[in-house]
PDB file of C-alpha atoms in Angstrom:
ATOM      1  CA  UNK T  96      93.061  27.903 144.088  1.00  0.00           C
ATOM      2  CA  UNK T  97      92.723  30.983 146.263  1.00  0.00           C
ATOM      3  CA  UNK T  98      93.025  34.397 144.382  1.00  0.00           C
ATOM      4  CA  UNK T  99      96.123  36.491 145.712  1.00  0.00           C
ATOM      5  CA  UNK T 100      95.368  39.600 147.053  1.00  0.00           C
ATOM      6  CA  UNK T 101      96.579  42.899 145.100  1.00  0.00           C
ATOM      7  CA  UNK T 102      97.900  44.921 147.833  1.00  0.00           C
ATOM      8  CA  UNK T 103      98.887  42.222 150.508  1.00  0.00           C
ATOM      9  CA  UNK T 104     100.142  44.736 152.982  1.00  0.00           C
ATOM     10  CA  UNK T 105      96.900  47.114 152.796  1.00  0.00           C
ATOM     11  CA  UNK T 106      94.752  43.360 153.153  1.00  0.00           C
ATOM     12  CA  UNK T 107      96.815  42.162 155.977  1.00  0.00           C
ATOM     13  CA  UNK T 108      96.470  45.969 157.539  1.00  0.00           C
ATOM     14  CA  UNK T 109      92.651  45.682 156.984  1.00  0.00           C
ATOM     15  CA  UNK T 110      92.341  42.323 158.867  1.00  0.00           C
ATOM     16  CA  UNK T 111      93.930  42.699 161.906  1.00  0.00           C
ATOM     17  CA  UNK T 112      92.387  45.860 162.268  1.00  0.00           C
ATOM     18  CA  UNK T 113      89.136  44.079 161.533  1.00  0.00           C
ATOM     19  CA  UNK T 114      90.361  41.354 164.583  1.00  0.00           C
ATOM     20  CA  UNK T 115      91.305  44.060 167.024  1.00  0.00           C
ATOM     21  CA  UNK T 116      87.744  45.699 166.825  1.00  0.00           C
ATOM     22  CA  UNK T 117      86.349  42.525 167.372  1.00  0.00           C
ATOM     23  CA  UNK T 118      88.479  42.223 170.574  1.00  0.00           C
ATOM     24  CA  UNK T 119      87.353  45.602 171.676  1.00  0.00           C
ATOM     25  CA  UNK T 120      83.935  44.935 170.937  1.00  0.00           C
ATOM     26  CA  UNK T 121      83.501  42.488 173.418  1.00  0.00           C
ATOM     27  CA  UNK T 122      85.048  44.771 176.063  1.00  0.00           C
ATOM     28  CA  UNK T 123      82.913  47.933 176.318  1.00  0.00           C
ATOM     29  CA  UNK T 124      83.710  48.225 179.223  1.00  0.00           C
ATOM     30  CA  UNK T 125      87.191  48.390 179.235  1.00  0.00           C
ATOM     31  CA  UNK T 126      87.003  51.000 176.535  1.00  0.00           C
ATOM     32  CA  UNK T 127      84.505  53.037 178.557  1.00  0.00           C
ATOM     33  CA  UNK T 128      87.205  53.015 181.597  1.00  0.00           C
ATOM     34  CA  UNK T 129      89.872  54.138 179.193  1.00  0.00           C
ATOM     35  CA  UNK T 130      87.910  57.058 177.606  1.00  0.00           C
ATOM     36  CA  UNK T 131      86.644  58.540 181.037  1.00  0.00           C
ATOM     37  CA  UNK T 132      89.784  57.558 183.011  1.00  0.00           C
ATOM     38  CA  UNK T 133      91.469  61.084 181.988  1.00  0.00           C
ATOM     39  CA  UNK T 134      88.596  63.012 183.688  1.00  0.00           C
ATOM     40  CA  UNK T 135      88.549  60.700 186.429  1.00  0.00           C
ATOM     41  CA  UNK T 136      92.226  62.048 187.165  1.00  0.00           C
ATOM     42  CA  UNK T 137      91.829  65.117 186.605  1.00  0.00           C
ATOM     43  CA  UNK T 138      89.103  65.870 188.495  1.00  0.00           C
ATOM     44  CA  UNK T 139      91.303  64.458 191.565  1.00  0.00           C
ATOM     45  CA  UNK T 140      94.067  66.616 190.778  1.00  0.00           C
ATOM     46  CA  UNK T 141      91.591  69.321 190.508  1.00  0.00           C
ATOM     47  CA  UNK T 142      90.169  68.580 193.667  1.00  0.00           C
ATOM     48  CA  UNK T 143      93.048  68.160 195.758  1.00  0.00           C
ATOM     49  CA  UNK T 144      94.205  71.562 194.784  1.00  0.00           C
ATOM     50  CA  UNK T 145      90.877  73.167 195.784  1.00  0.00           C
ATOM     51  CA  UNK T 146      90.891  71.589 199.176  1.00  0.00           C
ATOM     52  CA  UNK T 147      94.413  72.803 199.518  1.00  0.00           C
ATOM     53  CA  UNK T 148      94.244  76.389 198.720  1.00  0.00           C
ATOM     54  CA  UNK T 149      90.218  76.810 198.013  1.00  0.00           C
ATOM     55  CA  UNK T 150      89.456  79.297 195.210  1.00  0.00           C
ATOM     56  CA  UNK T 151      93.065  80.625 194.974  1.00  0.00           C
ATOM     57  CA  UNK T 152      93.817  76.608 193.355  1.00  0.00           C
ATOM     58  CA  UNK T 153      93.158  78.257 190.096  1.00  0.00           C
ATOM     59  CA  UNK T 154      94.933  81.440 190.119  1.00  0.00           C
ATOM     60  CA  UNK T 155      97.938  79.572 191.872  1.00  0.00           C
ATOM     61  CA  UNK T 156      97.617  77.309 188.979  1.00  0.00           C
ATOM     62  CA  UNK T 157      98.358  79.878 186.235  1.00  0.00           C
ATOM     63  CA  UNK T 158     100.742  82.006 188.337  1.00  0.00           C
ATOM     64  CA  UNK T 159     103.344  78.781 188.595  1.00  0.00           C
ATOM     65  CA  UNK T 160     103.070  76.975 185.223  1.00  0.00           C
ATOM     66  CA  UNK T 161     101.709  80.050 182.962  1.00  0.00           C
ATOM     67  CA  UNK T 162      98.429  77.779 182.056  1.00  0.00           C
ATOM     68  CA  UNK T 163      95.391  79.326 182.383  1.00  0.00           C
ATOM     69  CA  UNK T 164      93.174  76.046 181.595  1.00  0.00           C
ATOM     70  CA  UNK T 165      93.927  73.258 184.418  1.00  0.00           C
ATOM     71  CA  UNK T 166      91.295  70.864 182.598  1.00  0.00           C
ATOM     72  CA  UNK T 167      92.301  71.317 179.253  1.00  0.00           C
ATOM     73  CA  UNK T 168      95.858  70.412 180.894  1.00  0.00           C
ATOM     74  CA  UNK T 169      94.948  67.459 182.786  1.00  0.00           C
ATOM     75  CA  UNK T 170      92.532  65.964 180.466  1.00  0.00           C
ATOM     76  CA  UNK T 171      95.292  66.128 177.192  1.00  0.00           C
ATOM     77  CA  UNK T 172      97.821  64.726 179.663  1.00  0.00           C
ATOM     78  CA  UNK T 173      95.940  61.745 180.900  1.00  0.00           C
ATOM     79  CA  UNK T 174      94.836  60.603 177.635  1.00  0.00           C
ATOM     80  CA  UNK T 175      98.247  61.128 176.249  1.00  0.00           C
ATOM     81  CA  UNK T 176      99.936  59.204 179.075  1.00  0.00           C
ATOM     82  CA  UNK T 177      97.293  55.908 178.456  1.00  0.00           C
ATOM     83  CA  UNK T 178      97.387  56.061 175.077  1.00  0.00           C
ATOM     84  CA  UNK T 179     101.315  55.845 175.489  1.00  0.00           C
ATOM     85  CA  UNK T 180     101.233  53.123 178.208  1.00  0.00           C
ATOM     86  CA  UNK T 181      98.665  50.877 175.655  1.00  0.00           C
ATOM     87  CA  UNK T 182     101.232  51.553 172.932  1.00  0.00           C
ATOM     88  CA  UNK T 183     104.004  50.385 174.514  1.00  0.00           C
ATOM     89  CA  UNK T 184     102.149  47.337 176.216  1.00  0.00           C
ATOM     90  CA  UNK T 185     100.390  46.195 173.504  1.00  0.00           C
ATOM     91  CA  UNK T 186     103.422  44.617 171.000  1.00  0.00           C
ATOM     92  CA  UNK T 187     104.471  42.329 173.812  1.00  0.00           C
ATOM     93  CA  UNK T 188     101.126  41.533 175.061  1.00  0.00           C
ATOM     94  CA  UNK T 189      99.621  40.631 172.467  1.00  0.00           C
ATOM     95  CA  UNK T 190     102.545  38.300 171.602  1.00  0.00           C
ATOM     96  CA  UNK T 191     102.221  36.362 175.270  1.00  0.00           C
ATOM     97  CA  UNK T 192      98.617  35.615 174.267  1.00  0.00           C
ATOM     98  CA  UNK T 193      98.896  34.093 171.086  1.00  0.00           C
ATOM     99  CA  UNK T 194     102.122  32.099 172.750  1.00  0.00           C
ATOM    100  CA  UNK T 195      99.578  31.107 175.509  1.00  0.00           C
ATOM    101  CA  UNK T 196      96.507  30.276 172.826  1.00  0.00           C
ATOM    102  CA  UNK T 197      98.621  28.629 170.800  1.00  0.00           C
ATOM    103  CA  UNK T 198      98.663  30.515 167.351  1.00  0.00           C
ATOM    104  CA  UNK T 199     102.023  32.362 167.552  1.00  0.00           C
ATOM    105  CA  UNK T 200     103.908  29.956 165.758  1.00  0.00           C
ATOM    106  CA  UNK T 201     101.035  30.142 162.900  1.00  0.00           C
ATOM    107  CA  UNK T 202     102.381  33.848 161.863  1.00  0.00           C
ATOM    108  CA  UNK T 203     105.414  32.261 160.701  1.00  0.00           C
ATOM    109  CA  UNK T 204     103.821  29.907 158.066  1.00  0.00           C
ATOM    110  CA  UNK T 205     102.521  32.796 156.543  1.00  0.00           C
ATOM    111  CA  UNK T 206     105.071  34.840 153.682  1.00  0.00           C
ATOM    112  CA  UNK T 207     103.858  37.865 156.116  1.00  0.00           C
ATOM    113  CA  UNK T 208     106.745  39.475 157.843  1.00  0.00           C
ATOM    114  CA  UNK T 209     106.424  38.915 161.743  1.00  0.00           C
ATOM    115  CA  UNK T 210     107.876  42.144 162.489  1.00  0.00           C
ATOM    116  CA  UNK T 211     105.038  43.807 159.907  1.00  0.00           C
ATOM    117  CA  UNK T 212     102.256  41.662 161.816  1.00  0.00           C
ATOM    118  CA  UNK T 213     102.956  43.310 165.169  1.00  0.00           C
ATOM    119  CA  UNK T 214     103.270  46.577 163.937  1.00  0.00           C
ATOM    120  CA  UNK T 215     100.274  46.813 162.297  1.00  0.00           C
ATOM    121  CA  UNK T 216      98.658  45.328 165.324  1.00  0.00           C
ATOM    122  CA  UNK T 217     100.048  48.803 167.208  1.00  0.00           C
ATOM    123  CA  UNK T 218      98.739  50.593 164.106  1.00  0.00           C
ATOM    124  CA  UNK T 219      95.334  49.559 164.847  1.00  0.00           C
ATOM    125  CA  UNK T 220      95.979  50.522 168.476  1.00  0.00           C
ATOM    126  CA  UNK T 221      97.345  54.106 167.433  1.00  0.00           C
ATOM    127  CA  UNK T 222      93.493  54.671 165.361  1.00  0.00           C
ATOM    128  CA  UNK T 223      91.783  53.379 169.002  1.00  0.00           C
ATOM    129  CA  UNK T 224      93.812  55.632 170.942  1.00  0.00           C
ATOM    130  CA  UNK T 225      93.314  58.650 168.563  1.00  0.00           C
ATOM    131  CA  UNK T 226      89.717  57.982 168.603  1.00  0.00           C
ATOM    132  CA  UNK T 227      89.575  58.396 172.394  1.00  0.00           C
ATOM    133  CA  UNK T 228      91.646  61.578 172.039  1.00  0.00           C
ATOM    134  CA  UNK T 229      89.800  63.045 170.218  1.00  0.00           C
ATOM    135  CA  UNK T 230      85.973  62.153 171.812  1.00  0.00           C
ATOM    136  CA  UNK T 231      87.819  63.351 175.180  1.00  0.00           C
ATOM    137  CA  UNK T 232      89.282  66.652 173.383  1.00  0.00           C
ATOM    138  CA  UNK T 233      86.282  67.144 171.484  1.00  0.00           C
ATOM    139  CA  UNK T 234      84.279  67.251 175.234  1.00  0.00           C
ATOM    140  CA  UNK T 235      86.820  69.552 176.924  1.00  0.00           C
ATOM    141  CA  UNK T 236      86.620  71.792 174.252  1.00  0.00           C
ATOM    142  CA  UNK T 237      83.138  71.707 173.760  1.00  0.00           C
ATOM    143  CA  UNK T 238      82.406  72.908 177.168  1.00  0.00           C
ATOM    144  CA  UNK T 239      85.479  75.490 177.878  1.00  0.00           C
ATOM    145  CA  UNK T 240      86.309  79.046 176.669  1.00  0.00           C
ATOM    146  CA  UNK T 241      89.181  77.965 174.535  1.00  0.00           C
ATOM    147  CA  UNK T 242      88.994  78.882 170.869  1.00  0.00           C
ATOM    148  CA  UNK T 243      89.660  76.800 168.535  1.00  0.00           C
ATOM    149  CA  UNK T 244      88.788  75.554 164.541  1.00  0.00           C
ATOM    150  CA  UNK T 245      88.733  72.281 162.672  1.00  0.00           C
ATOM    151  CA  UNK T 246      92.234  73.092 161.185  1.00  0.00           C
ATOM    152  CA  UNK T 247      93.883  73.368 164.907  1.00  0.00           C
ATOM    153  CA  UNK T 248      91.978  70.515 166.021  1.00  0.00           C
ATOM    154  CA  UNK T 249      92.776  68.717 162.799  1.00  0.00           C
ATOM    155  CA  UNK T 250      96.315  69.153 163.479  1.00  0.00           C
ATOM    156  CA  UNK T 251      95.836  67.598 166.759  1.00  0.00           C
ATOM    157  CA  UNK T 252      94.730  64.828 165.683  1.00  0.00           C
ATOM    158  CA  UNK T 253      97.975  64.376 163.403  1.00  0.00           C
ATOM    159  CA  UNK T 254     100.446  65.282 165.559  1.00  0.00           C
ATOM    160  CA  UNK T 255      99.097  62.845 168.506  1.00  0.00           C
ATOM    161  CA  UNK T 256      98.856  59.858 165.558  1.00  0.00           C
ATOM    162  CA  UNK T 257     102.799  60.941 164.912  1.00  0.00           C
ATOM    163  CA  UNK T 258     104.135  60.594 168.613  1.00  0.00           C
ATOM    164  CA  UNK T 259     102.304  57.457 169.170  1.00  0.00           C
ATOM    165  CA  UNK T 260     103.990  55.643 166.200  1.00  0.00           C
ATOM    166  CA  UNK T 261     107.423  55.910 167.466  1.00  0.00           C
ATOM    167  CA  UNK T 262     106.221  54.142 170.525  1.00  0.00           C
ATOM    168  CA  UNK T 263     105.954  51.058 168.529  1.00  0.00           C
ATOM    169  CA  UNK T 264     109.446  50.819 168.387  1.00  0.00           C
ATOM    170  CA  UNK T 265     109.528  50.562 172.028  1.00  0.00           C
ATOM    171  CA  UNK T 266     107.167  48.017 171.867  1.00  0.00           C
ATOM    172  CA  UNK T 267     108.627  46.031 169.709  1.00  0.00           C
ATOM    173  CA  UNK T 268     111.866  45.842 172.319  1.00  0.00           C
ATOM    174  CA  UNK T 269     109.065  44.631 174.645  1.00  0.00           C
ATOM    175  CA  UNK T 270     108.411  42.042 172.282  1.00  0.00           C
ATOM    176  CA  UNK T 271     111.579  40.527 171.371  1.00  0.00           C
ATOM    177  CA  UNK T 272     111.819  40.256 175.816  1.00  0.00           C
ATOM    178  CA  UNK T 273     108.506  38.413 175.186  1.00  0.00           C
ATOM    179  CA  UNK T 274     109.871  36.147 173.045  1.00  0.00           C
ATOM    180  CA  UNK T 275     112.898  35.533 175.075  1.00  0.00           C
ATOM    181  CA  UNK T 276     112.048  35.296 178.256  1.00  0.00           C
ATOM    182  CA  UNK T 277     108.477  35.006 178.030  1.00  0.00           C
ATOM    183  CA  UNK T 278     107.468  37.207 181.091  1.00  0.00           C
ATOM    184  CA  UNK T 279     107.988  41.302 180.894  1.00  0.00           C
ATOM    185  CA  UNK T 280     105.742  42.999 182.195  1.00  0.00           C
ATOM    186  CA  UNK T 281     108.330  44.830 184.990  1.00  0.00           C
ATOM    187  CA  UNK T 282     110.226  46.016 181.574  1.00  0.00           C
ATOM    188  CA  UNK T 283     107.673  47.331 179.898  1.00  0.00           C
ATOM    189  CA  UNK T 284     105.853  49.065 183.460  1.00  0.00           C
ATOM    190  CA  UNK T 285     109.232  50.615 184.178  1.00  0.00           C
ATOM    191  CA  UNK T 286     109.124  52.381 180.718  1.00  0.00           C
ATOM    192  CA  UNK T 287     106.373  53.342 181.290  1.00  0.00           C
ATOM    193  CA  UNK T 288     107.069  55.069 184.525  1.00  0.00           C
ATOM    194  CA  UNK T 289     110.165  56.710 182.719  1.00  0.00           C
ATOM    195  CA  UNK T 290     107.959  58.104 179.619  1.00  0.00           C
ATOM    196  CA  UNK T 291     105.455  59.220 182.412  1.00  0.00           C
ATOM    197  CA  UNK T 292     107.442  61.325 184.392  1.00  0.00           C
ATOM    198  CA  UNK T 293     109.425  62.653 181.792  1.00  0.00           C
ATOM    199  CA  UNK T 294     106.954  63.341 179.036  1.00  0.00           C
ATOM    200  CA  UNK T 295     105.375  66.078 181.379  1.00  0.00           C
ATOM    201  CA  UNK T 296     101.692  64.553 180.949  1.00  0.00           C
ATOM    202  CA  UNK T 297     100.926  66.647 184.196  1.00  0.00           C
ATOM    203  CA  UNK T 298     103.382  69.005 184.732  1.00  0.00           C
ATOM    204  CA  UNK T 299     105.926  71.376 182.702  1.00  0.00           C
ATOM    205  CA  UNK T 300     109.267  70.047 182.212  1.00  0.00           C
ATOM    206  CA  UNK T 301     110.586  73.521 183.410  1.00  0.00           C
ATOM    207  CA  UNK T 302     110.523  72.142 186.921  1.00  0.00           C
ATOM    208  CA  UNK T 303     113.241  69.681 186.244  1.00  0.00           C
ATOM    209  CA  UNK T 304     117.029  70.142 185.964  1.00  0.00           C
ATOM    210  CA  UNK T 305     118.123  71.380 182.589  1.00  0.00           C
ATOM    211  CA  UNK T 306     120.233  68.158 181.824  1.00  0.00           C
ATOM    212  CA  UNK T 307     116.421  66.297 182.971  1.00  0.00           C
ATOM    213  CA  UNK T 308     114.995  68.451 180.269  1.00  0.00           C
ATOM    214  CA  UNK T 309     117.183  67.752 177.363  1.00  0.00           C
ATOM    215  CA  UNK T 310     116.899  63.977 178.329  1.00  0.00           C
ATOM    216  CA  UNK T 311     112.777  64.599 177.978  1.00  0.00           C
ATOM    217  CA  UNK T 312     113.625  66.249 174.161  1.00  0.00           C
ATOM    218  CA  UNK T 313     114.539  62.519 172.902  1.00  0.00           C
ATOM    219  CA  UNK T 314     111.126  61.275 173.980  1.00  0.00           C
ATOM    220  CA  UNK T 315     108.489  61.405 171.182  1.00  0.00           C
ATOM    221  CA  UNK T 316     105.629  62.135 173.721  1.00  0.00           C
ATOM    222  CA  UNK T 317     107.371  65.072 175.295  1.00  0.00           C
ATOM    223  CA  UNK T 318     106.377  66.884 171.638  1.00  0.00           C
ATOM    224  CA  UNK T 319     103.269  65.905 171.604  1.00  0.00           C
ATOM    225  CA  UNK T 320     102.616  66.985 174.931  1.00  0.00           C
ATOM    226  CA  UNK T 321     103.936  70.480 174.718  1.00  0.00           C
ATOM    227  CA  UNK T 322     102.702  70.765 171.048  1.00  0.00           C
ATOM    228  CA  UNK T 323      98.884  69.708 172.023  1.00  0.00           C
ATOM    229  CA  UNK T 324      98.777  71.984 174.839  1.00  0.00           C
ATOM    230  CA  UNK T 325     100.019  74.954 173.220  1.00  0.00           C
ATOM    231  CA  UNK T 326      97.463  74.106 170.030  1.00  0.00           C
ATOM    232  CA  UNK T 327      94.556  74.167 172.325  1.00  0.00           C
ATOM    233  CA  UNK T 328      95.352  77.009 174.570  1.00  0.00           C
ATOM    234  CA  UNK T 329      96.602  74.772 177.688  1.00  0.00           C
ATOM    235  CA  UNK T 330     100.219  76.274 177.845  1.00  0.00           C
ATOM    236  CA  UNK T 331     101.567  79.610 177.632  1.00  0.00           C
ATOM    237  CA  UNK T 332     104.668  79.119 175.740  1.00  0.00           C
ATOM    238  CA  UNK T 333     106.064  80.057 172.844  1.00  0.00           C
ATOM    239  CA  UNK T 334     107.046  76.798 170.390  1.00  0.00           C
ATOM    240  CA  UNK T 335     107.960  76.872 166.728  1.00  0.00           C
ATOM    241  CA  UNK T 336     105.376  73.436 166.266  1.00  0.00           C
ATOM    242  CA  UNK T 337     106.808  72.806 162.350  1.00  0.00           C
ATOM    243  CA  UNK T 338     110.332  72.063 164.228  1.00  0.00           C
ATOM    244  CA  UNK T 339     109.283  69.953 166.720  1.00  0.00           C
ATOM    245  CA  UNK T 340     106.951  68.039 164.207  1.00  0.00           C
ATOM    246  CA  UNK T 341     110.327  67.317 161.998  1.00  0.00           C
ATOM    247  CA  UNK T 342     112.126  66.177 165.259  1.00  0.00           C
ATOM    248  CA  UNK T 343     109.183  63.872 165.550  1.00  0.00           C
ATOM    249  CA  UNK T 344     109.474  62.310 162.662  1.00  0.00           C
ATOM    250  CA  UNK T 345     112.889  61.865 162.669  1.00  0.00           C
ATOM    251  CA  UNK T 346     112.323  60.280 166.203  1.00  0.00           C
ATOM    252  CA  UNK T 347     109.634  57.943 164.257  1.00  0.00           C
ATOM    253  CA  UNK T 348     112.461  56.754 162.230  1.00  0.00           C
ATOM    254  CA  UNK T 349     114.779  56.354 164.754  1.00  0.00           C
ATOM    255  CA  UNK T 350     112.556  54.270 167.160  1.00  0.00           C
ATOM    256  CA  UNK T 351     111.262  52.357 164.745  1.00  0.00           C
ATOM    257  CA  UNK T 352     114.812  50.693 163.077  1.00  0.00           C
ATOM    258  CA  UNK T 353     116.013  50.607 167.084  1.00  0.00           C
ATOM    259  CA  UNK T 354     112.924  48.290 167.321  1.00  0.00           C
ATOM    260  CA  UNK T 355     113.269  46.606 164.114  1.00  0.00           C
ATOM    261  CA  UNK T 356     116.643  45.641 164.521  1.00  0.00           C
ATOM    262  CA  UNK T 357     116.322  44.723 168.510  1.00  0.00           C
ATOM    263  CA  UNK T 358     113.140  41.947 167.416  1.00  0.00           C
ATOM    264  CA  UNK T 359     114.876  40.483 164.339  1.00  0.00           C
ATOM    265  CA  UNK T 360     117.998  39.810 166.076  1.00  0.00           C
ATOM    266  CA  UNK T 361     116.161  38.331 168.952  1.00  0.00           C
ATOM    267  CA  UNK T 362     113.843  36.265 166.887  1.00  0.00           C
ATOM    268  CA  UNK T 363     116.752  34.787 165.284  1.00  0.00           C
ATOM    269  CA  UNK T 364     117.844  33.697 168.499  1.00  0.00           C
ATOM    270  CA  UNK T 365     114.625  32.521 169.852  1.00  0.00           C
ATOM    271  CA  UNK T 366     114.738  30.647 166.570  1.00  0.00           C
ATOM    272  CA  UNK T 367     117.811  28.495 166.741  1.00  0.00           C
ATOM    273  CA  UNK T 368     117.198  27.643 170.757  1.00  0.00           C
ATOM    274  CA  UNK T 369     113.865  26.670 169.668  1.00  0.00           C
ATOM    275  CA  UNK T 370     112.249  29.476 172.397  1.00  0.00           C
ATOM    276  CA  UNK T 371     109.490  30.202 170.043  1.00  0.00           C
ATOM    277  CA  UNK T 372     106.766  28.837 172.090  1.00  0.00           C
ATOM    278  CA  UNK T 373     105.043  29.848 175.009  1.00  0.00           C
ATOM    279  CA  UNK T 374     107.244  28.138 177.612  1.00  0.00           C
TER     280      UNK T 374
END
């Protein structure tokens, strides 16, 4: 007789976090690609603007968006924007490859919930991509005149983990697409593309429409853009962070039944039609 576990959430939460570092493991370098990738960009943007207007980039720089460190910028918005595009990917993909291996339909002779499963799966994610934020913060900061302490970079840390749960919810839409019509990929890249130019990752909203810009305020990474930045000294303006923390929890919330609700219903109709498997 097998002993039943105490906390079966928290032991279910602690193996497939145990499975997805295995995964990773085995793909160094992968990880190494996404933890430099951020630099990578933003020493192109960097460069570009040096070859277009030489030592005046800089100053130009501060005199149109009001930031006076283009690195710190850059760097926070690149990791931001791929930790947001592995979020949203990662429900649905890793749902094609167990319907591909074979072992999707084991999840549901488990008394797990399905929906649970996945979203501890982007749970695990969320630590990874935190992780990288913060080795690629930690670097930037170590090596630039912004001051900062362990409490502000603490609160980082939080607020990034905070805006990258609601994405879950997104990907969980993803994954009920999955499940119906097995191949999504142009549905999750064009969210992607919509979260990316409206989260302003590399660029402040301010240079869109205002009707653009209140269409950006429903968007959980536009918060933790603006609110990263302006914690590490990247942007100029003046934000009450505590309010825009509460509107990202309540965008948590909001995401996350949106997603819930979208997955069950479709798994209920994958269910009946028999479109559980791979084909």
């Amino acid at each position: 007789m097998q002993k039943k576990a105490r906390f079966p959430i928290f032991s279910l939460a602690l193996g497939i976090l145990a499975k997805e570092l295995k995964i990773m493991s085995r793909y160094i370098g992968s990880l190494l690609l996404v933890l430099f990738m951020p630099f990578g960009m933003s020493g192109l943007y960097l460069g570009v603007g040096y070859a277009l207007a030489g030592e005046k980039s800089f100053s130009n720089f501060q005199a149109n968006t009001g930031v006076a460190t283009p690195l710190a910028y850059f760097v926070v918005g690149g990791v931001l924007m791929i930790a947001s595009m592995v979020m949203i990917e990662n429900a649905s993909s890793i749902i094609r490859e167990e319907q591909l291996i074979g072992t999707f339909e084991l999840h549901y002779l488990t008394p797990n919930s399905p929906v649970l499963t996945w979203m501890l799966h982007a749970f695990a994610w969320s630590i990874l991509m935190v992780i990288v934020f913060a080795i690629d913060i930690s670097i930037v900061l170590a090596t630039s005149i912004v001051g900062y302490d362990y409490l502000t970079v603490g609160m980082i840390f939080v607020v990034v983990f905070i805006g990258l749960i609601p994405l879950a919810g997104l990907g969980l839409v993803i994954a009920a697409l999955t499940i119906r019509f097995k191949e999504v990929y142009a549905v999750s890249s064009t969210i992607n593309a919509f979260i990316s130019m409206l989260s302003g990752f590399y660029y402040p909203l301010e240079i869109f429409p205002r009707i653009v810009q209140a269409v950006a305020q429903l968007l959980p990474t536009t918060h933790v853009s603006i609110i990263t930045k302006t914690l590490i000294g990247a942007s100029s303006g003046q934000l009450s962070v505590g309010d825009r923390i509460l509107v990202m929890v309540l965008l948590a919330f909001l995401y996350l039944t949106f997603g819930k609700t979208i997955y069950q219903r479709w798994e209920n109709e994958a269910r009946k039609r028999g479109e559980l498997s791979k084909y």
